[in-house]
PDB file of C-alpha atoms and ligand atoms in Angstrom:
ATOM      1  CA  MET A   1       3.267  -7.273  14.608  1.00 93.00           C
ATOM      2  CA  ARG A   2       5.119  -7.179  11.494  1.00 97.00           C
ATOM      3  CA  VAL A   3       9.474  -6.727  11.894  1.00 97.00           C
ATOM      4  CA  LEU A   4      12.080  -5.991   9.721  1.00 98.00           C
ATOM      5  CA  SER A   5      15.325  -5.449  10.239  1.00 98.00           C
ATOM      6  CA  GLY A   6      19.737  -5.672   8.589  1.00 98.00           C
ATOM      7  CA  ILE A   7      22.772  -5.870   9.095  1.00 98.00           C
ATOM      8  CA  GLN A   8      25.168  -5.224   6.498  1.00 96.00           C
ATOM      9  CA  PRO A   9      28.272  -7.840   5.260  1.00 96.00           C
ATOM     10  CA  THR A  10      31.292  -5.310   5.665  1.00 91.00           C
ATOM     11  CA  GLY A  11      32.765  -7.879   7.937  1.00 88.00           C
ATOM     12  CA  GLU A  12      32.896  -9.947  10.968  1.00 89.00           C
ATOM     13  CA  PRO A  13      30.025  -8.771  13.204  1.00 92.00           C
ATOM     14  CA  HIS A  14      30.321  -7.905  16.660  1.00 95.00           C
ATOM     15  CA  LEU A  15      29.585  -7.806  20.442  1.00 96.00           C
ATOM     16  CA  GLY A  16      27.754  -4.399  19.561  1.00 96.00           C
ATOM     17  CA  ASN A  17      25.577  -6.260  16.922  1.00 96.00           C
ATOM     18  CA  LEU A  18      24.701  -9.294  18.897  1.00 96.00           C
ATOM     19  CA  LEU A  19      23.835  -7.170  22.082  1.00 95.00           C
ATOM     20  CA  GLY A  20      22.060  -3.620  20.140  1.00 95.00           C
ATOM     21  CA  ALA A  21      20.427  -6.180  17.384  1.00 96.00           C
ATOM     22  CA  LEU A  22      20.370  -9.949  16.749  1.00 96.00           C
ATOM     23  CA  ARG A  23      19.763 -10.837  20.176  1.00 95.00           C
ATOM     24  CA  TRP A  24      16.423  -9.237  19.677  1.00 95.00           C
ATOM     25  CA  TRP A  25      15.698 -10.189  16.678  1.00 97.00           C
ATOM     26  CA  VAL A  26      15.717 -14.097  17.858  1.00 97.00           C
ATOM     27  CA  ALA A  27      13.766 -12.598  20.356  1.00 94.00           C
ATOM     28  CA  ASP A  28      11.255 -10.804  17.823  1.00 95.00           C
ATOM     29  CA  GLN A  29      11.144 -14.003  15.988  1.00 94.00           C
ATOM     30  CA  ARG A  30       8.485 -15.855  18.161  1.00 87.00           C
ATOM     31  CA  HIS A  31       6.647 -12.703  18.766  1.00 86.00           C
ATOM     32  CA  GLY A  32       5.178 -12.329  14.546  1.00 86.00           C
ATOM     33  CA  ASP A  33       6.272 -12.087  11.644  1.00 95.00           C
ATOM     34  CA  SER A  34       9.334 -11.298  11.429  1.00 97.00           C
ATOM     35  CA  PHE A  35      11.696 -10.585   7.823  1.00 98.00           C
ATOM     36  CA  TYR A  36      16.152 -10.402   8.338  1.00 98.00           C
ATOM     37  CA  CYS A  37      17.982  -9.278   5.538  1.00 98.00           C
ATOM     38  CA  VAL A  38      21.782  -9.358   4.818  1.00 98.00           C
ATOM     39  CA  VAL A  39      21.375  -5.764   3.055  1.00 98.00           C
ATOM     40  CA  ASP A  40      24.223  -5.989   0.372  1.00 97.00           C
ATOM     41  CA  LEU A  41      23.310  -3.239  -1.092  1.00 98.00           C
ATOM     42  CA  HIS A  42      23.703  -0.887   1.700  1.00 97.00           C
ATOM     43  CA  SER A  43      27.192  -1.932   2.046  1.00 96.00           C
ATOM     44  CA  LEU A  44      28.468  -0.873  -1.271  1.00 96.00           C
ATOM     45  CA  THR A  45      28.638   2.410   0.878  1.00 93.00           C
ATOM     46  CA  VAL A  46      31.598   0.688   2.000  1.00 91.00           C
ATOM     47  CA  ALA A  47      35.166  -0.368  -0.444  1.00 91.00           C
ATOM     48  CA  ILE A  48      35.482  -3.707  -0.077  1.00 91.00           C
ATOM     49  CA  PRO A  49      36.099  -6.297  -2.931  1.00 94.00           C
ATOM     50  CA  PRO A  50      33.323  -8.440  -4.461  1.00 94.00           C
ATOM     51  CA  GLU A  51      34.816 -11.119  -3.277  1.00 95.00           C
ATOM     52  CA  GLU A  52      35.477 -10.290  -0.185  1.00 94.00           C
ATOM     53  CA  ARG A  53      31.957  -9.274   0.529  1.00 95.00           C
ATOM     54  CA  ARG A  54      30.364 -11.889  -1.213  1.00 95.00           C
ATOM     55  CA  GLN A  55      32.006 -13.947   1.895  1.00 95.00           C
ATOM     56  CA  ALA A  56      30.782 -11.659   4.477  1.00 95.00           C
ATOM     57  CA  THR A  57      27.155 -11.554   3.072  1.00 97.00           C
ATOM     58  CA  LEU A  58      27.412 -15.466   3.525  1.00 96.00           C
ATOM     59  CA  ALA A  59      29.373 -15.189   6.854  1.00 94.00           C
ATOM     60  CA  THR A  60      26.883 -12.457   7.870  1.00 96.00           C
ATOM     61  CA  ALA A  61      23.973 -15.244   7.102  1.00 96.00           C
ATOM     62  CA  THR A  62      25.944 -17.827   9.037  1.00 95.00           C
ATOM     63  CA  LEU A  63      26.038 -16.079  11.599  1.00 95.00           C
ATOM     64  CA  LEU A  64      22.412 -15.171  11.870  1.00 96.00           C
ATOM     65  CA  LEU A  65      21.658 -18.830  12.482  1.00 97.00           C
ATOM     66  CA  ALA A  66      24.673 -18.994  14.617  1.00 95.00           C
ATOM     67  CA  ALA A  67      23.160 -16.271  16.710  1.00 95.00           C
ATOM     68  CA  GLY A  68      19.558 -18.136  16.898  1.00 97.00           C
ATOM     69  CA  LEU A  69      17.222 -17.376  13.996  1.00 97.00           C
ATOM     70  CA  ASP A  70      15.375 -20.119  12.748  1.00 97.00           C
ATOM     71  CA  PRO A  71      14.233 -20.173   8.910  1.00 96.00           C
ATOM     72  CA  GLU A  72      10.853 -22.197  10.176  1.00 95.00           C
ATOM     73  CA  SER A  73      10.218 -19.054  12.305  1.00 96.00           C
ATOM     74  CA  CYS A  74      11.395 -16.183  10.006  1.00 97.00           C
ATOM     75  CA  THR A  75      12.202 -14.740   7.224  1.00 97.00           C
ATOM     76  CA  LEU A  76      15.743 -14.225   6.131  1.00 98.00           C
ATOM     77  CA  PHE A  77      16.850 -12.976   2.862  1.00 98.00           C
ATOM     78  CA  VAL A  78      19.604 -11.041   1.239  1.00 98.00           C
ATOM     79  CA  GLN A  79      18.777  -7.449  -0.038  1.00 98.00           C
ATOM     80  CA  SER A  80      19.831  -7.644  -3.369  1.00 98.00           C
ATOM     81  CA  HIS A  81      17.893  -9.723  -4.143  1.00 98.00           C
ATOM     82  CA  VAL A  82      14.644  -8.726  -4.279  1.00 98.00           C
ATOM     83  CA  PRO A  83      14.667  -5.627  -7.082  1.00 98.00           C
ATOM     84  CA  ALA A  84      11.703  -4.078  -5.475  1.00 98.00           C
ATOM     85  CA  HIS A  85      13.869  -2.487  -2.150  1.00 98.00           C
ATOM     86  CA  CYS A  86      15.564  -0.200  -5.532  1.00 98.00           C
ATOM     87  CA  GLN A  87      12.722   0.558  -6.984  1.00 98.00           C
ATOM     88  CA  LEU A  88      10.743   2.003  -4.421  1.00 98.00           C
ATOM     89  CA  GLU A  89      14.064   4.006  -2.844  1.00 98.00           C
ATOM     90  CA  TRP A  90      13.526   5.667  -5.913  1.00 98.00           C
ATOM     91  CA  VAL A  91       9.981   6.436  -5.616  1.00 98.00           C
ATOM     92  CA  LEU A  92      10.754   7.567  -1.686  1.00 98.00           C
ATOM     93  CA  GLY A  93      13.758   9.755  -2.718  1.00 98.00           C
ATOM     94  CA  CYS A  94      11.806  11.629  -5.027  1.00 98.00           C
ATOM     95  CA  ILE A  95      10.377  12.976  -1.967  1.00 98.00           C
ATOM     96  CA  ALA A  96      13.047  13.143   0.364  1.00 98.00           C
ATOM     97  CA  SER A  97      14.491  16.541   0.842  1.00 98.00           C
ATOM     98  CA  MET A  98      18.475  17.401   0.422  1.00 96.00           C
ATOM     99  CA  GLY A  99      18.099  18.568   3.747  1.00 96.00           C
ATOM    100  CA  GLU A 100      16.685  16.540   5.815  1.00 97.00           C
ATOM    101  CA  LEU A 101      19.372  13.640   3.794  1.00 97.00           C
ATOM    102  CA  ARG A 102      22.096  16.733   5.321  1.00 94.00           C
ATOM    103  CA  ARG A 103      21.025  16.176   8.427  1.00 95.00           C
ATOM    104  CA  MET A 104      21.661  12.466   9.240  1.00 95.00           C
ATOM    105  CA  THR A 105      24.779  11.882  12.007  1.00 92.00           C
ATOM    106  CA  GLN A 106      25.776   8.901   9.922  1.00 91.00           C
ATOM    107  CA  PHE A 107      26.502  10.678   6.329  1.00 91.00           C
ATOM    108  CA  LYS A 108      28.367  13.562   8.468  1.00 88.00           C
ATOM    109  CA  ASP A 109      30.540  10.972   9.816  1.00 86.00           C
ATOM    110  CA  LYS A 110      31.221   9.301   7.632  1.00 84.00           C
ATOM    111  CA  ALA A 111      31.680  11.794   4.957  1.00 85.00           C
ATOM    112  CA  ALA A 112      33.690  14.160   7.317  1.00 80.00           C
ATOM    113  CA  LYS A 113      36.258  11.448   6.611  1.00 76.00           C
ATOM    114  CA  GLY A 114      37.287  13.778   3.186  1.00 75.00           C
ATOM    115  CA  SER A 115      35.275  16.964   1.752  1.00 75.00           C
ATOM    116  CA  GLU A 116      31.509  16.780   1.500  1.00 77.00           C
ATOM    117  CA  GLU A 117      32.268  16.701  -2.243  1.00 81.00           C
ATOM    118  CA  SER A 118      33.441  13.291  -2.588  1.00 84.00           C
ATOM    119  CA  ALA A 119      31.284  11.785  -0.416  1.00 87.00           C
ATOM    120  CA  GLY A 120      29.902   9.276  -2.618  1.00 90.00           C
ATOM    121  CA  VAL A 121      26.316   9.632  -3.526  1.00 94.00           C
ATOM    122  CA  GLY A 122      24.632   5.882  -2.077  1.00 96.00           C
ATOM    123  CA  LEU A 123      26.666   7.354   1.570  1.00 94.00           C
ATOM    124  CA  PHE A 124      24.190  10.378   1.350  1.00 96.00           C
ATOM    125  CA  THR A 125      20.732   8.427  -0.121  1.00 97.00           C
ATOM    126  CA  TYR A 126      21.921   5.450   2.220  1.00 97.00           C
ATOM    127  CA  PRO A 127      18.666   5.598   4.578  1.00 98.00           C
ATOM    128  CA  VAL A 128      16.195   6.046   1.853  1.00 98.00           C
ATOM    129  CA  LEU A 129      16.876   2.893   0.633  1.00 98.00           C
ATOM    130  CA  MET A 130      16.553   1.693   4.576  1.00 98.00           C
ATOM    131  CA  ALA A 131      13.556   3.296   4.750  1.00 98.00           C
ATOM    132  CA  ALA A 132      11.997   1.864   1.813  1.00 98.00           C
ATOM    133  CA  ASP A 133      13.573  -2.085   3.384  1.00 98.00           C
ATOM    134  CA  ILE A 134      11.404  -0.823   6.334  1.00 98.00           C
ATOM    135  CA  LEU A 135       8.238  -0.166   4.145  1.00 98.00           C
ATOM    136  CA  LEU A 136       8.074  -2.919   1.975  1.00 98.00           C
ATOM    137  CA  TYR A 137       6.945  -4.895   4.157  1.00 98.00           C
ATOM    138  CA  ASP A 138       4.379  -2.996   6.548  1.00 98.00           C
ATOM    139  CA  ALA A 139       6.641  -3.723   9.276  1.00 98.00           C
ATOM    140  CA  ASP A 140       5.231  -1.688  12.260  1.00 97.00           C
ATOM    141  CA  ARG A 141       8.694  -2.712  14.278  1.00 97.00           C
ATOM    142  CA  VAL A 142      12.162  -2.535  13.499  1.00 98.00           C
ATOM    143  CA  PRO A 143      14.142  -3.560  16.066  1.00 97.00           C
ATOM    144  CA  VAL A 144      17.747  -2.130  15.845  1.00 97.00           C
ATOM    145  CA  GLY A 145      20.599  -0.512  18.035  1.00 96.00           C
ATOM    146  CA  ASP A 146      20.708   3.458  19.069  1.00 95.00           C
ATOM    147  CA  ASP A 147      23.003   4.359  16.605  1.00 94.00           C
ATOM    148  CA  GLN A 148      19.664   4.416  13.746  1.00 97.00           C
ATOM    149  CA  ARG A 149      17.170   5.530  15.661  1.00 97.00           C
ATOM    150  CA  GLN A 150      17.474   9.370  13.553  1.00 97.00           C
ATOM    151  CA  HIS A 151      17.319   6.727  10.303  1.00 98.00           C
ATOM    152  CA  LEU A 152      13.796   4.986  12.103  1.00 98.00           C
ATOM    153  CA  GLU A 153      12.589   8.827  12.483  1.00 98.00           C
ATOM    154  CA  LEU A 154      13.684   9.963   9.275  1.00 98.00           C
ATOM    155  CA  THR A 155      11.765   6.842   7.737  1.00 98.00           C
ATOM    156  CA  ARG A 156       8.488   7.928   9.302  1.00 98.00           C
ATOM    157  CA  ASP A 157       8.350  10.665   8.105  1.00 98.00           C
ATOM    158  CA  LEU A 158       9.170   9.588   4.733  1.00 98.00           C
ATOM    159  CA  ALA A 159       5.939   6.936   5.182  1.00 98.00           C
ATOM    160  CA  GLN A 160       4.209  10.198   6.473  1.00 98.00           C
ATOM    161  CA  ARG A 161       5.001  12.478   4.059  1.00 98.00           C
ATOM    162  CA  PHE A 162       3.982  10.190   1.181  1.00 98.00           C
ATOM    163  CA  ASN A 163       0.610   8.435   2.538  1.00 98.00           C
ATOM    164  CA  SER A 164      -0.967  12.321   3.342  1.00 98.00           C
ATOM    165  CA  ARG A 165       0.281  13.223  -0.278  1.00 98.00           C
ATOM    166  CA  PHE A 166      -0.972   9.709  -1.806  1.00 98.00           C
ATOM    167  CA  GLY A 167      -3.180   8.209   0.903  1.00 98.00           C
ATOM    168  CA  GLU A 168      -2.751   5.828   2.960  1.00 98.00           C
ATOM    169  CA  THR A 169      -0.066   3.206   1.626  1.00 98.00           C
ATOM    170  CA  PHE A 170       2.774   2.911   4.640  1.00 98.00           C
ATOM    171  CA  VAL A 171       2.190   1.226   8.253  1.00 98.00           C
ATOM    172  CA  ILE A 172       4.340   4.138  10.615  1.00 98.00           C
ATOM    173  CA  PRO A 173       6.637   1.556  11.613  1.00 98.00           C
ATOM    174  CA  GLU A 174       8.125   1.769  15.523  1.00 98.00           C
ATOM    175  CA  ALA A 175      12.035   1.525  16.577  1.00 98.00           C
ATOM    176  CA  ALA A 176      12.892  -0.753  19.275  1.00 97.00           C
ATOM    177  CA  ILE A 177      16.026  -0.019  21.093  1.00 97.00           C
ATOM    178  CA  PRO A 178      16.955  -1.809  24.264  1.00 95.00           C
ATOM    179  CA  PRO A 179      16.921   0.740  26.539  1.00 91.00           C
ATOM    180  CA  PRO A 180      20.639   2.348  27.760  1.00 83.00           C
ATOM    181  CA  GLY A 181      23.012   0.317  29.265  1.00 82.00           C
ATOM    182  CA  ARG A 182      21.350  -2.965  27.562  1.00 87.00           C
ATOM    183  CA  GLY A 183      23.540  -3.179  24.776  1.00 90.00           C
ATOM    184  CA  ALA A 184      21.593   0.249  22.360  1.00 93.00           C
ATOM    185  CA  ARG A 185      25.185   1.642  22.008  1.00 94.00           C
ATOM    186  CA  ILE A 186      28.489  -0.484  22.772  1.00 96.00           C
ATOM    187  CA  MET A 187      31.381   1.592  22.239  1.00 96.00           C
ATOM    188  CA  ASN A 188      34.654   0.306  21.055  1.00 97.00           C
ATOM    189  CA  LEU A 189      36.945  -0.419  23.902  1.00 98.00           C
ATOM    190  CA  GLN A 190      39.773   1.296  22.451  1.00 97.00           C
ATOM    191  CA  GLU A 191      38.139   4.328  21.369  1.00 96.00           C
ATOM    192  CA  PRO A 192      35.670   4.284  24.510  1.00 95.00           C
ATOM    193  CA  THR A 193      33.038   7.144  22.726  1.00 92.00           C
ATOM    194  CA  ARG A 194      33.000   5.858  19.097  1.00 94.00           C
ATOM    195  CA  LYS A 195      30.482   3.372  18.790  1.00 94.00           C
ATOM    196  CA  MET A 196      31.898  -0.620  18.128  1.00 96.00           C
ATOM    197  CA  SER A 197      31.825  -0.799  14.707  1.00 93.00           C
ATOM    198  CA  LYS A 198      32.632  -3.695  11.592  1.00 88.00           C
ATOM    199  CA  SER A 199      33.884  -1.201   9.422  1.00 82.00           C
ATOM    200  CA  GLU A 200      36.158   1.711  11.355  1.00 87.00           C
ATOM    201  CA  GLY A 201      37.797   2.367  14.373  1.00 91.00           C
ATOM    202  CA  ALA A 202      40.478   0.258  16.402  1.00 95.00           C
ATOM    203  CA  PRO A 203      40.164  -3.743  15.644  1.00 95.00           C
ATOM    204  CA  GLN A 204      41.604  -4.529  19.089  1.00 96.00           C
ATOM    205  CA  GLY A 205      38.251  -2.344  20.631  1.00 97.00           C
ATOM    206  CA  VAL A 206      36.626  -4.545  18.250  1.00 98.00           C
ATOM    207  CA  ILE A 207      34.898  -8.009  19.349  1.00 97.00           C
ATOM    208  CA  THR A 208      33.621 -10.084  16.911  1.00 95.00           C
ATOM    209  CA  LEU A 209      31.496 -12.865  17.458  1.00 93.00           C
ATOM    210  CA  PHE A 210      34.316 -14.978  15.545  1.00 91.00           C
ATOM    211  CA  ASP A 211      37.460 -14.565  17.911  1.00 96.00           C
ATOM    212  CA  GLU A 212      38.092 -17.514  20.255  1.00 97.00           C
ATOM    213  CA  PRO A 213      38.031 -16.256  24.121  1.00 97.00           C
ATOM    214  CA  ARG A 214      41.309 -16.027  24.528  1.00 98.00           C
ATOM    215  CA  GLU A 215      41.475 -12.718  22.540  1.00 97.00           C
ATOM    216  CA  ILE A 216      38.410 -12.065  23.827  1.00 97.00           C
ATOM    217  CA  GLU A 217      39.990 -12.234  27.556  1.00 97.00           C
ATOM    218  CA  ARG A 218      42.854 -10.627  26.098  1.00 97.00           C
ATOM    219  CA  LYS A 219      40.871  -7.691  24.337  1.00 97.00           C
ATOM    220  CA  ILE A 220      39.054  -6.867  27.742  1.00 97.00           C
ATOM    221  CA  LYS A 221      42.082  -6.793  29.153  1.00 96.00           C
ATOM    222  CA  ARG A 222      43.451  -4.109  27.278  1.00 97.00           C
ATOM    223  CA  ALA A 223      40.358  -1.857  26.977  1.00 97.00           C
ATOM    224  CA  VAL A 224      40.760   1.690  27.722  1.00 96.00           C
ATOM    225  CA  THR A 225      39.223   2.919  31.365  1.00 95.00           C
ATOM    226  CA  ASP A 226      40.953   5.670  32.782  1.00 93.00           C
ATOM    227  CA  THR A 227      43.049   6.940  35.185  1.00 93.00           C
ATOM    228  CA  ASP A 228      40.660   7.167  38.890  1.00 91.00           C
ATOM    229  CA  ASP A 229      41.668   4.734  41.537  1.00 90.00           C
ATOM    230  CA  GLY A 230      39.431   5.707  44.332  1.00 90.00           C
ATOM    231  CA  PRO A 231      37.453   4.176  45.905  1.00 90.00           C
ATOM    232  CA  ASP A 232      34.463   4.286  44.062  1.00 90.00           C
ATOM    233  CA  ALA A 233      36.473   3.856  40.496  1.00 92.00           C
ATOM    234  CA  VAL A 234      34.309   1.624  39.204  1.00 94.00           C
ATOM    235  CA  ARG A 235      30.587   2.877  38.213  1.00 93.00           C
ATOM    236  CA  TYR A 236      28.756   3.344  35.624  1.00 92.00           C
ATOM    237  CA  ASP A 237      29.063   6.968  33.942  1.00 92.00           C
ATOM    238  CA  PRO A 238      28.629   6.913  30.658  1.00 90.00           C
ATOM    239  CA  VAL A 239      29.519  10.349  30.467  1.00 92.00           C
ATOM    240  CA  THR A 240      32.608  10.773  33.154  1.00 94.00           C
ATOM    241  CA  LYS A 241      33.827   7.595  32.982  1.00 95.00           C
ATOM    242  CA  PRO A 242      32.870   6.311  29.041  1.00 95.00           C
ATOM    243  CA  GLY A 243      35.435   3.448  29.426  1.00 96.00           C
ATOM    244  CA  VAL A 244      34.116   1.630  33.099  1.00 95.00           C
ATOM    245  CA  ALA A 245      30.774   2.368  31.651  1.00 94.00           C
ATOM    246  CA  ASN A 246      31.303   0.556  28.767  1.00 95.00           C
ATOM    247  CA  LEU A 247      32.732  -2.257  30.496  1.00 94.00           C
ATOM    248  CA  LEU A 248      29.996  -2.634  32.633  1.00 92.00           C
TER     249      LEU A 248
HETATM  250  P1  LIG B 301      29.312  -0.926   9.846  1.00 52.93           P
HETATM  251  O1  LIG B 301      30.782  -0.743  10.893  1.00 52.93           O
HETATM  252  O2  LIG B 301      29.593  -1.302   8.908  1.00 52.93           O
HETATM  253  O3  LIG B 301      28.644   0.381   9.570  1.00 52.93           O
HETATM  254  P2  LIG B 301      28.086  -1.572  11.855  1.00 52.93           P
HETATM  255  O4  LIG B 301      28.990  -2.640  12.811  1.00 52.93           O
HETATM  256  O5  LIG B 301      27.357  -0.335  12.798  1.00 52.93           O
HETATM  257  O6  LIG B 301      28.691  -1.867  10.654  1.00 52.93           O
HETATM  258  P3  LIG B 301      25.587  -2.630  10.662  1.00 52.93           P
HETATM  259  O7  LIG B 301      25.715  -4.089  10.324  1.00 52.93           O
HETATM  260  O8  LIG B 301      25.898  -1.165   9.980  1.00 52.93           O
HETATM  261  O9  LIG B 301      27.003  -2.661  11.838  1.00 52.93           O
HETATM  262  O10 LIG B 301      24.139  -2.652  12.044  1.00 52.93           O
HETATM  263  C1  LIG B 301      23.084  -3.842  12.101  1.00 52.93           C
HETATM  264  C2  LIG B 301      22.881  -3.493  13.946  1.00 52.93           C
HETATM  265  O11 LIG B 301      23.848  -3.568  14.570  1.00 52.93           O
HETATM  266  C3  LIG B 301      21.645  -1.996  13.374  1.00 52.93           C
HETATM  267  O12 LIG B 301      20.375  -2.280  14.022  1.00 52.93           O
HETATM  268  C4  LIG B 301      23.067  -1.389  14.093  1.00 52.93           C
HETATM  269  O13 LIG B 301      22.455  -0.633  15.119  1.00 52.93           O
HETATM  270  C5  LIG B 301      23.361  -2.428  15.119  1.00 52.93           C
HETATM  271  N1  LIG B 301      24.627  -1.771  15.488  1.00 52.93           N
HETATM  272  C6  LIG B 301      25.829  -1.510  15.077  1.00 52.93           C
HETATM  273  N2  LIG B 301      27.466  -1.125  16.056  1.00 52.93           N
HETATM  274  C7  LIG B 301      26.452  -1.045  17.607  1.00 52.93           C
HETATM  275  C8  LIG B 301      26.609  -1.440  18.272  1.00 52.93           C
HETATM  276  N3  LIG B 301      28.348  -0.513  18.975  1.00 52.93           N
HETATM  277  N4  LIG B 301      25.895  -1.195  19.455  1.00 52.93           N
HETATM  278  C9  LIG B 301      24.654  -1.107  19.774  1.00 52.93           C
HETATM  279  N5  LIG B 301      24.446  -1.453  18.498  1.00 52.93           N
HETATM  280  C10 LIG B 301      25.179  -1.391  17.394  1.00 52.93           C
HETATM  281  N1  LIG B 302      21.262   0.758   8.610  1.00 52.93           N
HETATM  282  C1  LIG B 302      21.187  -0.084   8.834  1.00 52.93           C
HETATM  283  C2  LIG B 302      21.312  -1.289   8.226  1.00 52.93           C
HETATM  284  C3  LIG B 302      19.987  -1.424   7.475  1.00 52.93           C
HETATM  285  C4  LIG B 302      18.564  -1.606   8.607  1.00 52.93           C
HETATM  286  C5  LIG B 302      17.499  -1.675   7.474  1.00 52.93           C
HETATM  287  C6  LIG B 302      17.842  -1.813   9.381  1.00 52.93           C
HETATM  288  C7  LIG B 302      19.507  -1.270   5.935  1.00 52.93           C
HETATM  289  N2  LIG B 302      18.456  -2.036   6.149  1.00 52.93           N
HETATM  290  C8  LIG B 302      16.588  -1.302   7.459  1.00 52.93           C
HETATM  291  C9  LIG B 302      16.516  -1.780   9.914  1.00 52.93           C
HETATM  292  C10 LIG B 302      15.868  -2.070   8.874  1.00 52.93           C
HETATM  293  C11 LIG B 302      22.052   0.155   9.416  1.00 52.93           C
HETATM  294  O1  LIG B 302      23.825   1.035   9.184  1.00 52.93           O
HETATM  295  N3  LIG B 302      23.048  -0.370  11.352  1.00 52.93           N
END
């Protein structure tokens, strides 16, 4: 089995990254040939100063080691060090359509901050570069959080389209997403209808992996819940009780 996944150096990794992705990467490294990359090229879609990006790339790689990735068992690398990612991105971009990229919810959410006219081209073609990351390594399995489900579907579509036009070339990868309630989508503690993120959302609602225990305790105690104080106020119902469900 070939495994590949990536994380952006856009800030301090958080509990969502750990529960939705990193701990599964650590488990997967023992079962196959696994490749994990710090996707610095993807992070160029977020405006951060170059020096901060360099530091975040190192800090993210350090954290992957601390989380349990073992370079003896997996290959850990920085995306921009391998030029073939961009080369394949161009080829795949020539078989992807504007319509399918425009339907990507991550693009729609991120572009919604301004007008589509002013959104960066990199934000638009982001999923094509992600498809290149995966297809380049013949990965069969891609462990990611639930927010990446649609990007994996696009990757499969592009691989199938390429194979049917030009002959069997790419392995069709499967997304490996944690089951619901097991970390697939951890929400921001202050805005429980929005996912915990490195680059967006209320910082007080994000538990970073560098937070001290007292800071974590404080953030959890101040988490937004709801006004229900009935006998079954504490129950897992992500639709009507998103804050409580997120904490559970
Ligand atoms: P950014 O906020 O800059 O977009 P991010 O925090 O969403 O970054 P990524 O680096 O894009 O994180 O993602 C790394 C991995 O963590 C991906 O597999 C992604 O699906 C997963 N992930 C990110 N946020 C969450 C979350 N809130 N819950 C579960 N998994 C998550
Ligand atoms: N798009 C992903 C990060 C990412 C990735 C990948 C994940 C880039 N390339 C390849 C899995 C496989 C994200 O935003 N979380």
